[in-house]
PDB file of C-alpha atoms in Angstrom:
ATOM      1  CA  MET I   1       0.147   0.038   0.306  1.00 76.00           C
ATOM      2  CA  LYS I   2       1.778   3.787  -0.892  1.00 86.00           C
ATOM      3  CA  TYR I   3       1.361   6.565   1.618  1.00 95.00           C
ATOM      4  CA  LYS I   4       1.191  10.079   1.249  1.00 97.00           C
ATOM      5  CA  LEU I   5       3.048  12.003   3.482  1.00 98.00           C
ATOM      6  CA  SER I   6       3.611  15.869   4.266  1.00 98.00           C
ATOM      7  CA  PRO I   7       5.100  17.884   6.854  1.00 98.00           C
ATOM      8  CA  SER I   8       2.447  17.546   8.905  1.00 97.00           C
ATOM      9  CA  THR I   9       2.310  14.039   9.075  1.00 98.00           C
ATOM     10  CA  LEU I  10       5.391  13.931   9.524  1.00 98.00           C
ATOM     11  CA  ASN I  11       5.449  16.352  12.234  1.00 98.00           C
ATOM     12  CA  LEU I  12       2.307  13.825  13.687  1.00 98.00           C
ATOM     13  CA  LEU I  13       4.525  10.674  13.573  1.00 98.00           C
ATOM     14  CA  GLU I  14       7.429  12.763  15.650  1.00 96.00           C
ATOM     15  CA  GLU I  15       4.741  13.802  18.626  1.00 96.00           C
ATOM     16  CA  CYS I  16       3.340  10.352  18.441  1.00 97.00           C
ATOM     17  CA  PRO I  17       3.931   7.184  16.133  1.00 97.00           C
ATOM     18  CA  ARG I  18       0.153   5.685  17.748  1.00 97.00           C
ATOM     19  CA  CYS I  19      -1.696   8.815  16.618  1.00 97.00           C
ATOM     20  CA  PHE I  20       0.684   8.537  13.433  1.00 98.00           C
ATOM     21  CA  TRP I  21       0.247   4.844  12.664  1.00 97.00           C
ATOM     22  CA  LEU I  22      -4.550   5.266  13.352  1.00 97.00           C
ATOM     23  CA  TYR I  23      -4.159   8.281  10.746  1.00 97.00           C
ATOM     24  CA  GLN I  24      -2.054   6.656   7.786  1.00 97.00           C
ATOM     25  CA  VAL I  25      -3.576   3.370   7.942  1.00 96.00           C
ATOM     26  CA  LYS I  26      -6.876   2.994   9.489  1.00 95.00           C
ATOM     27  CA  LYS I  27      -7.825   7.080   8.371  1.00 95.00           C
ATOM     28  CA  ILE I  28      -8.184   8.135  12.576  1.00 94.00           C
ATOM     29  CA  LYS I  29      -8.178  11.941  12.905  1.00 94.00           C
ATOM     30  CA  ARG I  30      -6.576  13.366  16.433  1.00 92.00           C
ATOM     31  CA  PRO I  31     -10.268  15.340  17.656  1.00 88.00           C
ATOM     32  CA  SER I  32     -10.063  19.110  16.599  1.00 86.00           C
ATOM     33  CA  GLY I  33     -11.869  21.879  17.305  1.00 83.00           C
ATOM     34  CA  PRO I  34     -12.810  25.131  15.625  1.00 84.00           C
ATOM     35  CA  ILE I  35     -10.255  26.690  13.371  1.00 82.00           C
ATOM     36  CA  SER I  36     -10.060  30.411  13.182  1.00 81.00           C
ATOM     37  CA  SER I  37     -11.159  31.799  10.001  1.00 84.00           C
ATOM     38  CA  ILE I  38      -8.370  35.176  10.473  1.00 82.00           C
ATOM     39  CA  PRO I  39      -5.018  33.644   9.274  1.00 83.00           C
ATOM     40  CA  ILE I  40      -6.932  32.026   6.342  1.00 88.00           C
ATOM     41  CA  LYS I  41      -8.116  35.405   5.061  1.00 89.00           C
ATOM     42  CA  MET I  42      -4.705  36.766   5.884  1.00 89.00           C
ATOM     43  CA  ASP I  43      -3.225  33.894   3.944  1.00 90.00           C
ATOM     44  CA  SER I  44      -4.647  35.275   0.753  1.00 92.00           C
ATOM     45  CA  ILE I  45      -4.087  38.554   1.468  1.00 92.00           C
ATOM     46  CA  ILE I  46      -0.406  37.827   1.735  1.00 93.00           C
ATOM     47  CA  LYS I  47      -0.121  35.714  -1.613  1.00 92.00           C
ATOM     48  CA  ASN I  48      -2.357  38.018  -3.434  1.00 93.00           C
ATOM     49  CA  TYR I  49       0.342  40.957  -2.648  1.00 93.00           C
ATOM     50  CA  PHE I  50       3.564  38.606  -3.867  1.00 94.00           C
ATOM     51  CA  ASN I  51       1.414  37.584  -7.025  1.00 92.00           C
ATOM     52  CA  LYS I  52       1.138  41.332  -7.929  1.00 93.00           C
ATOM     53  CA  TYR I  53       4.866  41.987  -7.723  1.00 92.00           C
ATOM     54  CA  ARG I  54       5.698  38.799  -9.620  1.00 90.00           C
ATOM     55  CA  GLN I  55       3.936  39.973 -12.047  1.00 88.00           C
ATOM     56  CA  LYS I  56       6.026  43.119 -11.893  1.00 89.00           C
ATOM     57  CA  GLY I  57       9.556  40.859 -11.678  1.00 88.00           C
ATOM     58  CA  GLU I  58      10.089  43.035  -8.118  1.00 90.00           C
ATOM     59  CA  LEU I  59      10.405  41.548  -4.506  1.00 93.00           C
ATOM     60  CA  PRO I  60       7.647  43.104  -2.919  1.00 94.00           C
ATOM     61  CA  PRO I  61       8.294  46.268  -1.023  1.00 94.00           C
ATOM     62  CA  ILE I  62       7.783  43.608   2.788  1.00 93.00           C
ATOM     63  CA  ILE I  63      10.616  41.897   1.955  1.00 93.00           C
ATOM     64  CA  GLN I  64      13.049  44.346   0.298  1.00 91.00           C
ATOM     65  CA  GLY I  65      16.558  44.372   0.994  1.00 90.00           C
ATOM     66  CA  ARG I  66      16.124  41.921   3.574  1.00 91.00           C
ATOM     67  CA  VAL I  67      15.696  38.817   0.657  1.00 92.00           C
ATOM     68  CA  LYS I  68      18.448  38.312  -1.727  1.00 88.00           C
ATOM     69  CA  GLY I  69      16.794  37.108  -4.410  1.00 92.00           C
ATOM     70  CA  GLN I  70      13.262  37.419  -5.809  1.00 93.00           C
ATOM     71  CA  LEU I  71      10.947  35.939  -6.482  1.00 95.00           C
ATOM     72  CA  ALA I  72      10.708  32.678  -8.493  1.00 94.00           C
ATOM     73  CA  VAL I  73       8.937  32.013 -11.536  1.00 91.00           C
ATOM     74  CA  ASP I  74       7.529  28.556 -13.415  1.00 92.00           C
ATOM     75  CA  MET I  75       7.078  26.014  -9.939  1.00 96.00           C
ATOM     76  CA  PRO I  76       5.212  23.972  -9.173  1.00 96.00           C
ATOM     77  CA  LYS I  77       2.589  24.988  -6.936  1.00 95.00           C
ATOM     78  CA  THR I  78       3.208  21.239  -5.171  1.00 97.00           C
ATOM     79  CA  LEU I  79       5.624  19.584  -4.567  1.00 98.00           C
ATOM     80  CA  LYS I  80       6.072  15.512  -4.576  1.00 98.00           C
ATOM     81  CA  PHE I  81       8.480  13.083  -4.390  1.00 98.00           C
ATOM     82  CA  GLU I  82       7.920   9.072  -4.349  1.00 96.00           C
ATOM     83  CA  GLU I  83      10.553   6.817  -2.924  1.00 94.00           C
ATOM     84  CA  GLU I  84      12.193   3.537  -3.954  1.00 92.00           C
ATOM     85  CA  ASN I  85       9.659   1.853  -0.676  1.00 91.00           C
ATOM     86  CA  GLY I  86       6.147   3.761  -2.134  1.00 93.00           C
ATOM     87  CA  ILE I  87       6.530   6.310   0.193  1.00 96.00           C
ATOM     88  CA  ILE I  88       5.053   9.608  -1.526  1.00 97.00           C
ATOM     89  CA  LEU I  89       6.423  12.593   0.253  1.00 98.00           C
ATOM     90  CA  TRP I  90       4.143  16.057  -0.503  1.00 98.00           C
ATOM     91  CA  GLY I  91       4.100  19.600   0.121  1.00 98.00           C
ATOM     92  CA  ARG I  92       3.418  22.918  -1.107  1.00 97.00           C
ATOM     93  CA  PRO I  93       5.650  25.910   0.076  1.00 97.00           C
ATOM     94  CA  ASP I  94       4.017  29.281  -0.488  1.00 96.00           C
ATOM     95  CA  GLU I  95       6.636  30.832  -2.690  1.00 96.00           C
ATOM     96  CA  TYR I  96       9.924  29.876  -4.012  1.00 97.00           C
ATOM     97  CA  ILE I  97      12.836  32.727  -3.531  1.00 97.00           C
ATOM     98  CA  GLU I  98      15.422  32.258  -6.473  1.00 96.00           C
ATOM     99  CA  LEU I  99      18.799  33.010  -4.797  1.00 96.00           C
ATOM    100  CA  LYS I 100      21.861  35.567  -7.161  1.00 93.00           C
ATOM    101  CA  ASP I 101      23.561  31.998  -7.580  1.00 95.00           C
ATOM    102  CA  LYS I 102      20.249  30.917  -8.967  1.00 96.00           C
ATOM    103  CA  ASN I 103      18.983  27.931  -6.279  1.00 97.00           C
ATOM    104  CA  ILE I 104      15.703  27.913  -5.116  1.00 98.00           C
ATOM    105  CA  VAL I 105      14.468  27.305  -1.687  1.00 98.00           C
ATOM    106  CA  ALA I 106      10.855  28.023  -0.112  1.00 98.00           C
ATOM    107  CA  PHE I 107       9.476  30.626   1.682  1.00 98.00           C
ATOM    108  CA  ASP I 108       6.557  30.890   4.030  1.00 97.00           C
ATOM    109  CA  HIS I 109       4.003  32.705   5.103  1.00 95.00           C
ATOM    110  CA  LYS I 110       3.297  32.401   9.303  1.00 94.00           C
ATOM    111  CA  THR I 111       1.311  35.117  10.861  1.00 90.00           C
ATOM    112  CA  LYS I 112       1.346  35.736  14.211  1.00 88.00           C
ATOM    113  CA  SER I 113       1.174  37.761  18.053  1.00 87.00           C
ATOM    114  CA  LYS I 114       4.140  38.721  17.944  1.00 87.00           C
ATOM    115  CA  ALA I 115       8.131  38.265  16.084  1.00 84.00           C
ATOM    116  CA  PRO I 116       9.430  35.121  17.085  1.00 88.00           C
ATOM    117  CA  GLU I 117      12.908  34.623  18.337  1.00 86.00           C
ATOM    118  CA  THR I 118      13.044  30.761  17.405  1.00 91.00           C
ATOM    119  CA  VAL I 119      12.107  28.589  14.862  1.00 94.00           C
ATOM    120  CA  HIS I 120       9.919  26.119  15.978  1.00 94.00           C
ATOM    121  CA  PRO I 121      10.274  22.859  15.379  1.00 96.00           C
ATOM    122  CA  SER I 122       7.200  21.704  13.460  1.00 96.00           C
ATOM    123  CA  TYR I 123       8.082  25.043  10.916  1.00 97.00           C
ATOM    124  CA  GLN I 124      11.649  23.476  10.859  1.00 98.00           C
ATOM    125  CA  LEU I 125      10.326  20.969  10.046  1.00 98.00           C
ATOM    126  CA  GLN I 126       8.001  21.685   7.430  1.00 98.00           C
ATOM    127  CA  MET I 127      11.487  23.830   6.134  1.00 98.00           C
ATOM    128  CA  ASN I 128      13.700  20.818   5.810  1.00 98.00           C
ATOM    129  CA  VAL I 129      11.032  19.035   4.071  1.00 99.00           C
ATOM    130  CA  TYR I 130      10.266  21.486   0.687  1.00 99.00           C
ATOM    131  CA  SER I 131      14.913  21.272   0.904  1.00 98.00           C
ATOM    132  CA  TYR I 132      14.805  17.676   0.505  1.00 98.00           C
ATOM    133  CA  LEU I 133      11.736  17.936  -1.963  1.00 99.00           C
ATOM    134  CA  LEU I 134      13.658  20.103  -3.669  1.00 98.00           C
ATOM    135  CA  LYS I 135      16.420  18.245  -4.204  1.00 98.00           C
ATOM    136  CA  ALA I 136      15.064  15.232  -4.782  1.00 98.00           C
ATOM    137  CA  MET I 137      13.295  16.956  -7.864  1.00 98.00           C
ATOM    138  CA  GLY I 138      16.040  18.108  -9.365  1.00 97.00           C
ATOM    139  CA  PHE I 139      15.748  21.411  -9.297  1.00 98.00           C
ATOM    140  CA  LYS I 140      19.299  23.305  -7.921  1.00 98.00           C
ATOM    141  CA  THR I 141      18.926  24.763  -4.791  1.00 98.00           C
ATOM    142  CA  THR I 142      20.887  24.767  -1.497  1.00 97.00           C
ATOM    143  CA  ASN I 143      20.287  24.057   2.750  1.00 98.00           C
ATOM    144  CA  LYS I 144      18.092  27.097   3.064  1.00 97.00           C
ATOM    145  CA  ALA I 145      14.339  28.824   3.526  1.00 98.00           C
ATOM    146  CA  TYR I 146      12.719  31.681   4.753  1.00 97.00           C
ATOM    147  CA  LEU I 147      10.122  31.988   7.122  1.00 97.00           C
ATOM    148  CA  ALA I 148       8.289  35.902   7.149  1.00 96.00           C
ATOM    149  CA  PHE I 149       5.996  36.018  10.581  1.00 94.00           C
ATOM    150  CA  TYR I 150       3.027  38.959  10.304  1.00 93.00           C
ATOM    151  CA  HIS I 151       1.994  39.809  13.174  1.00 90.00           C
ATOM    152  CA  PRO I 152       0.017  43.458  14.553  1.00 87.00           C
ATOM    153  CA  ASP I 153       1.203  45.982  16.332  1.00 84.00           C
ATOM    154  CA  ASP I 154      -0.442  49.241  18.560  1.00 81.00           C
ATOM    155  CA  CYS I 155      -2.050  51.222  16.443  1.00 81.00           C
ATOM    156  CA  GLU I 156      -4.720  54.126  16.088  1.00 81.00           C
ATOM    157  CA  LEU I 157      -7.419  51.530  14.134  1.00 83.00           C
ATOM    158  CA  HIS I 158      -9.138  53.633  12.505  1.00 80.00           C
ATOM    159  CA  TYR I 159      -6.533  54.234   9.995  1.00 81.00           C
ATOM    160  CA  GLY I 160      -5.722  51.285   9.273  1.00 79.00           C
ATOM    161  CA  MET I 161      -4.329  47.629  10.830  1.00 81.00           C
ATOM    162  CA  CYS I 162      -0.392  47.897  11.311  1.00 87.00           C
ATOM    163  CA  ILE I 163       1.131  44.785  10.045  1.00 87.00           C
ATOM    164  CA  HIS I 164       5.074  44.216  10.817  1.00 89.00           C
ATOM    165  CA  CYS I 165       6.900  41.251   8.962  1.00 92.00           C
ATOM    166  CA  THR I 166       9.961  39.531  10.648  1.00 93.00           C
ATOM    167  CA  ILE I 167      11.516  37.647   8.058  1.00 95.00           C
ATOM    168  CA  LEU I 168      13.819  34.152   9.577  1.00 96.00           C
ATOM    169  CA  GLU I 169      16.585  32.886   7.337  1.00 96.00           C
ATOM    170  CA  VAL I 170      16.110  29.006   8.551  1.00 97.00           C
ATOM    171  CA  LYS I 171      19.325  26.724   7.778  1.00 98.00           C
ATOM    172  CA  THR I 172      18.107  23.093   6.558  1.00 98.00           C
ATOM    173  CA  ASN I 173      18.588  19.634   7.244  1.00 98.00           C
ATOM    174  CA  PRO I 174      17.496  17.819   4.876  1.00 97.00           C
ATOM    175  CA  THR I 175      18.992  14.281   6.310  1.00 97.00           C
ATOM    176  CA  HIS I 176      16.161  14.224   8.736  1.00 97.00           C
ATOM    177  CA  VAL I 177      13.714  14.061   6.659  1.00 98.00           C
ATOM    178  CA  ILE I 178      15.500  10.816   5.075  1.00 97.00           C
ATOM    179  CA  LYS I 179      15.534   9.559   8.352  1.00 97.00           C
ATOM    180  CA  LEU I 180      11.548   9.724   9.430  1.00 98.00           C
ATOM    181  CA  LEU I 181      10.954   8.351   5.929  1.00 97.00           C
ATOM    182  CA  ASN I 182      12.337   5.663   7.248  1.00 96.00           C
ATOM    183  CA  LYS I 183      10.779   5.190  10.699  1.00 97.00           C
ATOM    184  CA  ALA I 184       7.838   6.383   9.406  1.00 98.00           C
ATOM    185  CA  TYR I 185       8.342   3.661   6.690  1.00 97.00           C
ATOM    186  CA  ASN I 186       8.801   0.727   9.744  1.00 97.00           C
ATOM    187  CA  VAL I 187       6.064   2.410  11.892  1.00 97.00           C
ATOM    188  CA  LEU I 188       3.215   2.153   8.849  1.00 97.00           C
ATOM    189  CA  ASN I 189       4.232  -1.860   7.858  1.00 95.00           C
ATOM    190  CA  GLU I 190       4.441  -3.380  11.760  1.00 96.00           C
ATOM    191  CA  PRO I 191       1.214  -3.710  14.115  1.00 96.00           C
ATOM    192  CA  ILE I 192      -0.020  -0.895  16.166  1.00 96.00           C
ATOM    193  CA  PRO I 193       2.556   1.136  18.146  1.00 96.00           C
ATOM    194  CA  LYS I 194       1.845   1.571  22.321  1.00 94.00           C
ATOM    195  CA  PRO I 195      -0.398   4.459  23.348  1.00 92.00           C
ATOM    196  CA  GLY I 196       2.977   7.693  23.397  1.00 89.00           C
ATOM    197  CA  TYR I 197       4.251   8.025  26.971  1.00 87.00           C
ATOM    198  CA  HIS I 198       4.011  11.926  26.674  1.00 91.00           C
ATOM    199  CA  CYS I 199       0.684  12.602  23.987  1.00 95.00           C
ATOM    200  CA  GLU I 200      -2.531  14.102  25.998  1.00 94.00           C
ATOM    201  CA  TYR I 201      -4.844  11.859  23.090  1.00 93.00           C
ATOM    202  CA  CYS I 202      -3.596   8.646  24.329  1.00 94.00           C
ATOM    203  CA  LYS I 203      -3.676   9.935  27.484  1.00 92.00           C
ATOM    204  CA  TRP I 204      -7.419  10.472  27.016  1.00 90.00           C
ATOM    205  CA  ARG I 205      -8.164   7.420  25.505  1.00 88.00           C
ATOM    206  CA  GLU I 206      -6.676   4.844  28.580  1.00 85.00           C
ATOM    207  CA  GLU I 207      -8.352   6.854  31.098  1.00 85.00           C
ATOM    208  CA  THR I 208     -11.073   7.314  29.625  1.00 86.00           C
ATOM    209  CA  LEU I 209     -11.296   3.202  29.065  1.00 81.00           C
ATOM    210  CA  ASN I 210     -10.818   2.978  33.000  1.00 78.00           C
ATOM    211  CA  VAL I 211     -14.040   5.646  33.662  1.00 71.00           C
ATOM    212  CA  THR I 212     -16.754   3.180  35.321  1.00 71.00           C
ATOM    213  CA  LEU I 213     -20.647   4.876  34.298  1.00 69.00           C
TER     214      LEU I 213
END
């Protein structure tokens, strides 16, 4: 059986192999709550803004002078590669930057309440996957990516919302992706793993089994 994995499912594997197995093999997802529509709308606005400057062949002013390169053109919307063991890995970067040395790297948008000081592990894994896929698909690339964080600041709201952009350059590690893909293959071809020791979902399920109604 072929399995399709993405940065989010590999992140799930790192969090809890059992939840990963249940999702991939039995199609049982973790429970989830309502999703805010504000980040979705922000993402649409940001992408339209970038597309406008891509047509002009320019970097958007919000990132000019902070990224050395230009917006790449004619890049696939989705990166996808099938491993020899049948696992299909895919990812969808928000943007691509063509550096001055012609290397192509991923550029992703994130919305936050404030400027981050470090890169969250899940974002790091996401960028690792994009670097791995670019190389696997034959693009000229290097172990680097960019994260752009858009966050609000105090302002007079009647003049409009004040949004700042903080850009972090990320050093990627495609080798870590190879290790995770091997781990994923092993987990998927074995019986269901034990409950995750630190997994709140597994913990909740185990506790409910001991409840007397």
